[in-house]
Structure formats: structure tokens, C-alpha cells
XYZ file of C-alpha atoms in Angstrom:
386
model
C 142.234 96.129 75.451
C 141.334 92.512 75.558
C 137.982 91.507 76.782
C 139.155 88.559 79.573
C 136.100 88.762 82.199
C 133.062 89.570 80.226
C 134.074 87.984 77.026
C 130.770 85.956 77.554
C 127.320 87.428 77.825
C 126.526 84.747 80.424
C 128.945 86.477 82.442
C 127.685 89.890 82.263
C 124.249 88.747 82.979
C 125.040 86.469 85.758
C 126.942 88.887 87.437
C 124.727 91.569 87.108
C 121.728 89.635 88.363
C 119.558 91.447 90.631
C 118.307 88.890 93.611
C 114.310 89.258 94.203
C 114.869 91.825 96.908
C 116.811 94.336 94.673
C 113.892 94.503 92.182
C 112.151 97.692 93.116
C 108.203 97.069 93.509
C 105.742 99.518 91.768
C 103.559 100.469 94.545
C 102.847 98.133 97.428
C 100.777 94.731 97.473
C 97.608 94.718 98.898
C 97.793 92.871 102.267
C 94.441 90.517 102.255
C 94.478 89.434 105.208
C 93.931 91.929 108.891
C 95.287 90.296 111.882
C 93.459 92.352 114.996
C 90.062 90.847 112.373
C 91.573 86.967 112.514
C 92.232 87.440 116.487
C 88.939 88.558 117.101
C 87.344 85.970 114.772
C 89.247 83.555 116.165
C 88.074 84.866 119.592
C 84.091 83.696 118.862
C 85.379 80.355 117.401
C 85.946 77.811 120.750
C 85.123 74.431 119.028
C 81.706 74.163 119.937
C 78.720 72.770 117.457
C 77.835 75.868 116.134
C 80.988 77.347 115.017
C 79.523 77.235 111.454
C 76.618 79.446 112.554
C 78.896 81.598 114.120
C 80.843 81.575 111.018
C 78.088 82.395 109.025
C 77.530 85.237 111.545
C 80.822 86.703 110.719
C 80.863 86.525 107.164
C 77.688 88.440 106.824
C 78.725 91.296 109.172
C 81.611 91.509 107.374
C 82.233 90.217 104.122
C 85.679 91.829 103.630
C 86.419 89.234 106.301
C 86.356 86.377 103.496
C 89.837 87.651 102.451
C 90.872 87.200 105.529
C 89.128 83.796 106.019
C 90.402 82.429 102.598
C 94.071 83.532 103.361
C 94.286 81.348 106.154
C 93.674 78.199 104.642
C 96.153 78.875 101.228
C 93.390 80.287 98.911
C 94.840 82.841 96.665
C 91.421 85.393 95.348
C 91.597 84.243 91.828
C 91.998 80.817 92.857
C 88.530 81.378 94.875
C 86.924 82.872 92.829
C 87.512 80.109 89.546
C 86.253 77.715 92.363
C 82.995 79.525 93.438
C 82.128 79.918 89.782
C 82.500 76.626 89.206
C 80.285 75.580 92.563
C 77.302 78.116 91.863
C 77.213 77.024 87.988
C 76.536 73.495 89.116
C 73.804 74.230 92.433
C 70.559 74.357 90.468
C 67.155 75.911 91.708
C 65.895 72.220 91.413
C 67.114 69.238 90.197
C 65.480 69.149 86.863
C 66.337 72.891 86.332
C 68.454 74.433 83.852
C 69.379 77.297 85.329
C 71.834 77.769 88.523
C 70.894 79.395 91.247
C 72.566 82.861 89.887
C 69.706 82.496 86.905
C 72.633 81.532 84.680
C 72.767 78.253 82.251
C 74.251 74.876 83.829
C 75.212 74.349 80.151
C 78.123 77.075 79.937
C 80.245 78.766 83.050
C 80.636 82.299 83.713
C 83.692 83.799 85.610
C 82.530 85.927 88.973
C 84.220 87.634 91.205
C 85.275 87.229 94.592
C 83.510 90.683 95.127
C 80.373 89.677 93.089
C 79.736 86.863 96.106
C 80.264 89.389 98.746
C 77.878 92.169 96.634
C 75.336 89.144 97.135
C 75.435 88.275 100.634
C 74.800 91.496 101.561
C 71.159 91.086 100.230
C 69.180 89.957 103.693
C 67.263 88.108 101.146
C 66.585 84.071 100.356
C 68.891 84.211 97.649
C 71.773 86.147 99.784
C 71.583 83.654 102.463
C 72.100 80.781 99.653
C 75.312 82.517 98.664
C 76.327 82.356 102.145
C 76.105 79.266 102.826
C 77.893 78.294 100.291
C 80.682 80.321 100.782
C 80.698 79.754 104.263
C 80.646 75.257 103.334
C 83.195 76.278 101.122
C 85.919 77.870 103.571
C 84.509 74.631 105.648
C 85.950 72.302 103.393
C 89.616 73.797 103.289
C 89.645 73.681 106.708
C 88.700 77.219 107.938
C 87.449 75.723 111.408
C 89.851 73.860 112.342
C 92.343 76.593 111.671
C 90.533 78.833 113.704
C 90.299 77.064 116.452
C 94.028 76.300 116.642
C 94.319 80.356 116.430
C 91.874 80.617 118.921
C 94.066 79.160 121.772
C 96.969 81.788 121.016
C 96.829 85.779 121.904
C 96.951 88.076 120.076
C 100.877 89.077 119.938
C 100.801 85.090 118.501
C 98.131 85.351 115.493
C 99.917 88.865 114.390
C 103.140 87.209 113.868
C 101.538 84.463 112.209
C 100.361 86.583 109.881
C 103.125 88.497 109.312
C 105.668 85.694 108.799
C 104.275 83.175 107.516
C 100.805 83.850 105.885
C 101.469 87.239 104.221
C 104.586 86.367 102.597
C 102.690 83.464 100.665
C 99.896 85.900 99.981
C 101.363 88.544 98.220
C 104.514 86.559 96.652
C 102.525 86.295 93.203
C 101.026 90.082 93.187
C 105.007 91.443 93.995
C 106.673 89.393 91.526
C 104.402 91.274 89.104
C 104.956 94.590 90.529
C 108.631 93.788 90.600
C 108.590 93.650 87.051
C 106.687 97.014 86.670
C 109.536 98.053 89.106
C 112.072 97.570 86.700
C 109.711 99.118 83.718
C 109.711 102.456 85.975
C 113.540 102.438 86.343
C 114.511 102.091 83.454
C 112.025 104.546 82.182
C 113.149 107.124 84.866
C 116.418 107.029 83.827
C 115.845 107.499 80.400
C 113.604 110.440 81.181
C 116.515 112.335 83.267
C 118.862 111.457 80.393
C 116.509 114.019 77.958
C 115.230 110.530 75.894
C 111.656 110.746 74.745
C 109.933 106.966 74.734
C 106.487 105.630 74.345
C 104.250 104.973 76.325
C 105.586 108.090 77.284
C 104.225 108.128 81.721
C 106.038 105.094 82.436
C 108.075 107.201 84.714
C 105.603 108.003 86.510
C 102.973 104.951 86.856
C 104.473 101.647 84.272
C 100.503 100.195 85.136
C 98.582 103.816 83.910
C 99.030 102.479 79.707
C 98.874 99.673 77.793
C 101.998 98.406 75.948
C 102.547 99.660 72.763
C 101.905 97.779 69.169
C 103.915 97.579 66.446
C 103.447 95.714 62.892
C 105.599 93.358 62.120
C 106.224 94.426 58.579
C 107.471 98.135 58.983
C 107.796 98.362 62.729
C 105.030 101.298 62.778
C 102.583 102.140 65.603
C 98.890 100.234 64.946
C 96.066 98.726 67.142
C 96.783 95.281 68.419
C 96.225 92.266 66.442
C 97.812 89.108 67.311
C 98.655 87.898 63.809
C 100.084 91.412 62.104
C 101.323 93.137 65.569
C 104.019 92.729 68.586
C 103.783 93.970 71.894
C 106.435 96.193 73.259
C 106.989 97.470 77.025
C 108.895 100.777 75.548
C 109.536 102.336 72.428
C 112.452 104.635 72.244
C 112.091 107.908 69.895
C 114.196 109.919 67.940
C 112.118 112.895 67.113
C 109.128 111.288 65.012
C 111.369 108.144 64.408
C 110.964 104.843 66.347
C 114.256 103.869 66.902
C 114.089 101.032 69.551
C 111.834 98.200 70.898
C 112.440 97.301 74.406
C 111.037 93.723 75.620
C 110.761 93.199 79.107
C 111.266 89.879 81.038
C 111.669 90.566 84.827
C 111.972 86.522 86.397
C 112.337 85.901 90.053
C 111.294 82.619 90.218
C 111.304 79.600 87.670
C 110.195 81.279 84.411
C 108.403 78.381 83.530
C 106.798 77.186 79.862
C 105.999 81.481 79.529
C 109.474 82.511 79.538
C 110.482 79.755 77.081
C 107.456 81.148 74.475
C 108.819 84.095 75.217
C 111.957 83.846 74.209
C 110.604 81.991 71.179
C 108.490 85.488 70.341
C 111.929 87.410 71.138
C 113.609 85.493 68.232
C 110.837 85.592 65.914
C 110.852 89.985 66.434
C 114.397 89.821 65.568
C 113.752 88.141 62.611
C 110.776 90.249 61.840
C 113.033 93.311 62.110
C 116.352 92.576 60.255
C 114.187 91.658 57.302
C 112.820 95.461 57.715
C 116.469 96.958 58.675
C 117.140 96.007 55.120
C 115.022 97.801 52.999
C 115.270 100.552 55.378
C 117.341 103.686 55.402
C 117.035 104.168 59.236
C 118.036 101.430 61.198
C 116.111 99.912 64.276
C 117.164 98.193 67.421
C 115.819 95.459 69.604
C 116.561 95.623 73.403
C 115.672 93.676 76.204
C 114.843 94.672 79.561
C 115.636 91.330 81.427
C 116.808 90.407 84.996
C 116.055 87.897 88.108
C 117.941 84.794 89.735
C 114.695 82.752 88.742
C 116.331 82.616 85.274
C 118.891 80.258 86.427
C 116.105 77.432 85.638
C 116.690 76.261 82.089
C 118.787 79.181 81.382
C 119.796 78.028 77.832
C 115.927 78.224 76.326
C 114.965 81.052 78.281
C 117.334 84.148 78.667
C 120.687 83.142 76.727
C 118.202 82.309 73.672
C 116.724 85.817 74.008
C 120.065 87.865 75.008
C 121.528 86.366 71.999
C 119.141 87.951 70.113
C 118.746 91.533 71.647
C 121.029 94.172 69.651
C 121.591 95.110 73.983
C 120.280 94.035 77.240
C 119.912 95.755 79.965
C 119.814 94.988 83.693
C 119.057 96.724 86.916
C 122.635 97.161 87.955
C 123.491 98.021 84.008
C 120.775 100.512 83.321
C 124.044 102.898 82.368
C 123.718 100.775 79.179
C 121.516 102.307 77.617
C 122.700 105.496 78.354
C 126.012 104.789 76.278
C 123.992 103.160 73.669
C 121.896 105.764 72.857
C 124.989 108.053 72.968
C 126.179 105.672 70.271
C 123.343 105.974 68.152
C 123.271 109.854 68.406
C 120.031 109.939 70.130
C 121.568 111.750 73.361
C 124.652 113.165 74.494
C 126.492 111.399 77.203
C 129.581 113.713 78.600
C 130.781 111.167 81.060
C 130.598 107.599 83.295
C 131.680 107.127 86.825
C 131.316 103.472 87.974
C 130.516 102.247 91.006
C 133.600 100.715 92.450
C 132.269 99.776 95.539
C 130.312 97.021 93.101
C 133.136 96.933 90.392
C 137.019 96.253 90.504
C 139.014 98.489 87.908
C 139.284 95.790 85.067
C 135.656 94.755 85.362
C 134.829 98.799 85.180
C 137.357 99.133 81.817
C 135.731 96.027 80.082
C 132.416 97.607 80.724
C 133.550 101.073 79.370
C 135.345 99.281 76.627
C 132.674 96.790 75.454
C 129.628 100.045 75.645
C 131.358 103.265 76.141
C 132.733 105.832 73.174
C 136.069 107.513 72.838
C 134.219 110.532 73.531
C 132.496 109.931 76.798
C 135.189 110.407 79.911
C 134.875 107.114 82.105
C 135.830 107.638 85.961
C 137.049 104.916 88.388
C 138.339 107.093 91.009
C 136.628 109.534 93.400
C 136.700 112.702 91.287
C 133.351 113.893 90.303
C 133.133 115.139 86.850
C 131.499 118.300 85.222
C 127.724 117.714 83.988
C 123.987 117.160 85.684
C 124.628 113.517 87.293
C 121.647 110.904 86.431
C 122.319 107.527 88.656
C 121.722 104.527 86.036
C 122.501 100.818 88.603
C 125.789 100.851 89.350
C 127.217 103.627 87.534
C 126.203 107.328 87.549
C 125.375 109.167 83.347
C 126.405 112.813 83.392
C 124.643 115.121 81.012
């Protein structure tokens, strides 16, 4: 049949786009920020002269409360904590001194922790109280007052939906969008592990975050210890028994990818490169895939994701995970006995094209409501049967 609808890449990938929301997160994002702690804090905070003290106060009873405290004024913890190391490098004992007051050199910066501040103030000594006031003066600056005393006029109902609406979604945007892209690690991993496909690191199933991606060299596509000038970094690693058959990149963008997906996709066409020149002196041949999905790649499309989909051998998408199902059929890793598409998501000719541009003569495809024979593994919108 002739291709008409998804005679384009583009339009397979655009129309298969998952929006943020249909990115499954890996485990949850750490809420920083507790309201029943910013109503009572803002409780003890009535706009009188020593609200600082009283700050102060706070803070050292409670120094998980600084997450809390630095939330409401916009101040992400890795922002704070760049910021605090830069302050405490600079504060000498004296003003001819060399060292800070941490004991460290004024003449090179060291990266702390937000929890290394809060380890400190809970010393009742000199030094503790130091840190604390500087911490405190430093949620002064951004505001921290003022915001609490604005807070401190509303009940309680008020500062919890707040929170909830408008200060936790900013929060925790950055941390999801990360998890979101271990999200679709998992499911794509998951599927291939009902499917009977053996891949490396071989838990992603079960936790994406547990191992580190997996190196290969860039000469013979072999396992070896990271090194940025003979290695690449891969997400997954498909196997057929000892052989390494496929190299899955993954590139998960709900937002503007930015100057990091265009490198990316500048690394994506320098691996392809890499292995064609090693497809041909080999007998067993390799493939490249890409793991890629997200609205946010609608910013500068052409040097992001159509650069790097023109270069994976196939992509695959949330919605599309089926793909690699048929491919692998294909490549007579697994056995694939039949597809049923999802036609709630698909008309009839978009289903066909789909079947015709990845399936095999020898895989049944369904479009109706008959279930056929086999263990059923759902793979996006499409269910594999095995």
C-alpha cells in the first residue's frame, strides 16, 4: 500500500508526541516545602522589629525549615546552595585573613551543600551562630520577611493552597522533568522485559536511577569504562545472547531543549557515523535507536530532534513503544505472533501505515475487537502478543 499519512517522519513524531502529563514520572518529587510549617511560621512573624530574631529563632529549631523558607521566595536548593558557597568563601575571620570563616582559602571556592549549612547551625557554638546569621541575612535579602508577613494575615486553608498551586508546581517542575525522562527509560525497559528481550543495564525495569549508563567504544561498539574521548554513553543496550545488537539514546524534552539538546543531537550524528564505519567491517550488524519524545521539542525542531531522528536506524515514542517490538521481531531477536492497535487513538489507515511501515508478513495485525491467541504485553497504543 502507499504510505499517504506518515510518509514523513515529522508526522509520525508529531503525532505521537506525548504532552508533559503523559510522561510517566519515576518515583515522586520531593515536596520542599510543608505548609501546616509556613502557617505556623508565618504565625510568629507580625511585622514587628524583631522578626529577624524571631527568624533566627526558627531556623535554629528547625533547620529543615530553610527549605521551606527558601521555597517561598523562588530559591531552587542548588541555586542556594552555589550562592551560600559563594557568600561564606568571601566572609573572612578578619579582614587581613586568608582563610574564610569555614577555615577554607579566599583564593579558590568550594561547593557546599544546602545540608552542610544546616549540619552547622546545629552546633550551639560561635561558629554555628555565624552560619546562622548568615543564612538567616540571606533569606532577608530575597525577601523572606516581607513574604511572611503577607502570609501571616491569611489562615491557614489560604497558605495551603498557596502552596499547593502556585509554589509547589514551580518547585518541583525541574526535579519531574528529570524523572519524566527516567519515566520513559522504565517503560520502555518494561516492555522489553515482558517481550522475553534481555538489555543492559539490565534493572532498568525495575529502578532506571539504581545504574549508571552503559559505555561503549567508539571503534568496535564493545562494553569499556568511560572515557570521554574513546567511549559513548548509552541509556540501553539491547542483547542478543552475548551480542550487542542495539544502542538506545534517550532524549525525553518537555520544555525548550535548549543549547543541550542541540549538542545532543550533534553527539547522535557523530555515533551514527562512528557505527556505520564499524557495520562495515563487521559480520553482525548493529543498530542505533532513539528513545525520544516531549512537546518541548517543538522549539527549533530542525537542529534538535529531526537532525537526530534522521539519524536513528528507529525511534521510538511513548505511544509507539510497539516499535520496537516489531523491530526486534525483524531482526530475529524475539518472536512477535501478533499487533492489535489501539483504535480508540488510531483510525484504520493510520493503523495499516503503521503495520505496513514496521510490521512483518508474519505477525497478524488487528484493528477490530477480536483478541488474538498469545500472552498480551501493552507497548503505547498498541498491545505485542507473545
Amino acid at each position: 500500500m502507499a504510505i499517504q499519512i506518515f510518509d514523513d517522519f515529522r508526522k509520525e513524531y508529531w503525532y505521537h508526541v506525548s504532552n508533559q502529563n503523559e510522561i510517566p514520572i519515576f518515583g515522586h518529587a520531593e515536596k520542599s516545602i510543608d505548609s501546616e510549617l509556613l502557617y505556623t511560621i508565618a504565625q510568629q512573624m507580625q511585622g514587628n522589629a524583631d522578626d529577624f530574631e524571631t527568624l533566627k529563632h526558627i531556623i535554629f529549631s528547625n533547620v529543615e525549615s530553610i527549605d521551606t523558607l527558601r521555597t517561598i521566595v523562588g530559591v531552587t536548593d542548588k541555586r542556594m546552595y552555589l550562592e551560600l558557597s559563594y557568600i561564606f568563601n568571601k566572609y573572612r575571620n578578619n579582614r587581613d585573613s586568608e582563610l574564610n570563616i569555614l577555615g577554607e582559602s579566599v583564593y579558590s571556592l568550594r561547593k557546599h551543600s544546602v545540608r552542610y549549612f544546616k549540619r552547622l547551625i546545629r552546633n550551639p557554638n560561635d561558629k554555628g551562630k555565624e552560619v546562622l546569621n548568615i543564612v538567616a541575612k540571606y533569606l532577608e535579602d530575597r525577601g523572606v520577611l516581607s513574604i511572611l508577613h503577607v502570609l501571616n494575615k491569611m489562615d491557614k486553608k489560604e497558605v495551603s493552597s498557596l502552596v499547593d498551586f502556585l509554589l509547589l508546581p514551580k518547585e518541583i517542575q525541574q526535579e519531574e522533568t528529570k524523572k519524566r525522562g527516567h519515566g520513559a527509560e522504565q517503560a520502555l525497559a518494561l516492555m522489553l522485559h515482558k517481550i522475553g528481550v534481555s538489555f543492559i543495564p539490565d534493572k532498568r525495569h525495575i529502578n532506571p536511577m539504581s545504574q549508571d549508563d552503559q559505555n561503549i567504544t567508539k571503534d568496535n561498539f564493545e562494553l569499556a569504562r568511560r572515557d570521554e574521548a574513546s567511549t559513548w554513553s548509552m541509556d540501553l543496550i539491547i542483547q542478543q545472547g552475548k551480542s550487542l545488537r542495539v544502542f538506545v539514546q534517550g532524549l525525553i524534552h518537555t520544555s525548550d531543549p535548549g543549547q543541550y539538546g542541540v549538542n545532543k543531537s550533534g553527539e547522535t550524528v557523530s555515533v551514527k557515523k562512528d557505527l556505520v564505519r564499524h557495520n562495515q567491517k563487521s559480520d553482525v550488524q548493529k543498530e542505533l535507536w532513539g528513545l525520544v519524545d516531549g512537546v518541548g521539542f517543538i522549539e527549533n525542531p530542525e537542529n534538535t530532534i529531526f537532525k537526530m531522528l534522521q539519524q536513528f536506524d528507529t525511534f521510538v515514542q511513548l505511544k509507539s513503544l510497539y516499535k520496537a517490538g516489531l523491530k526486534l521481531h525483524k531482526l530475529g531477536i524475539i518472536k512477535i505472533k501478533a499487533i492489535r492497535f489501539d483504535m480508540n487513538f488510531y483510525t484504520k489507515k493510520e493503523a495499516d501505515e503503521m503495520y505496513e511501515l514496521y510490521g512483518s508478513d508474519d505477525i497478524i495485525k488487528v484493528t477490530d475487537n477480536s483478541i488474538p491467541e498469545g500472552t498480551e504485553v501493552q507497548a503505547g497504543k498498541a498491545w505485542l502478543y507473545i
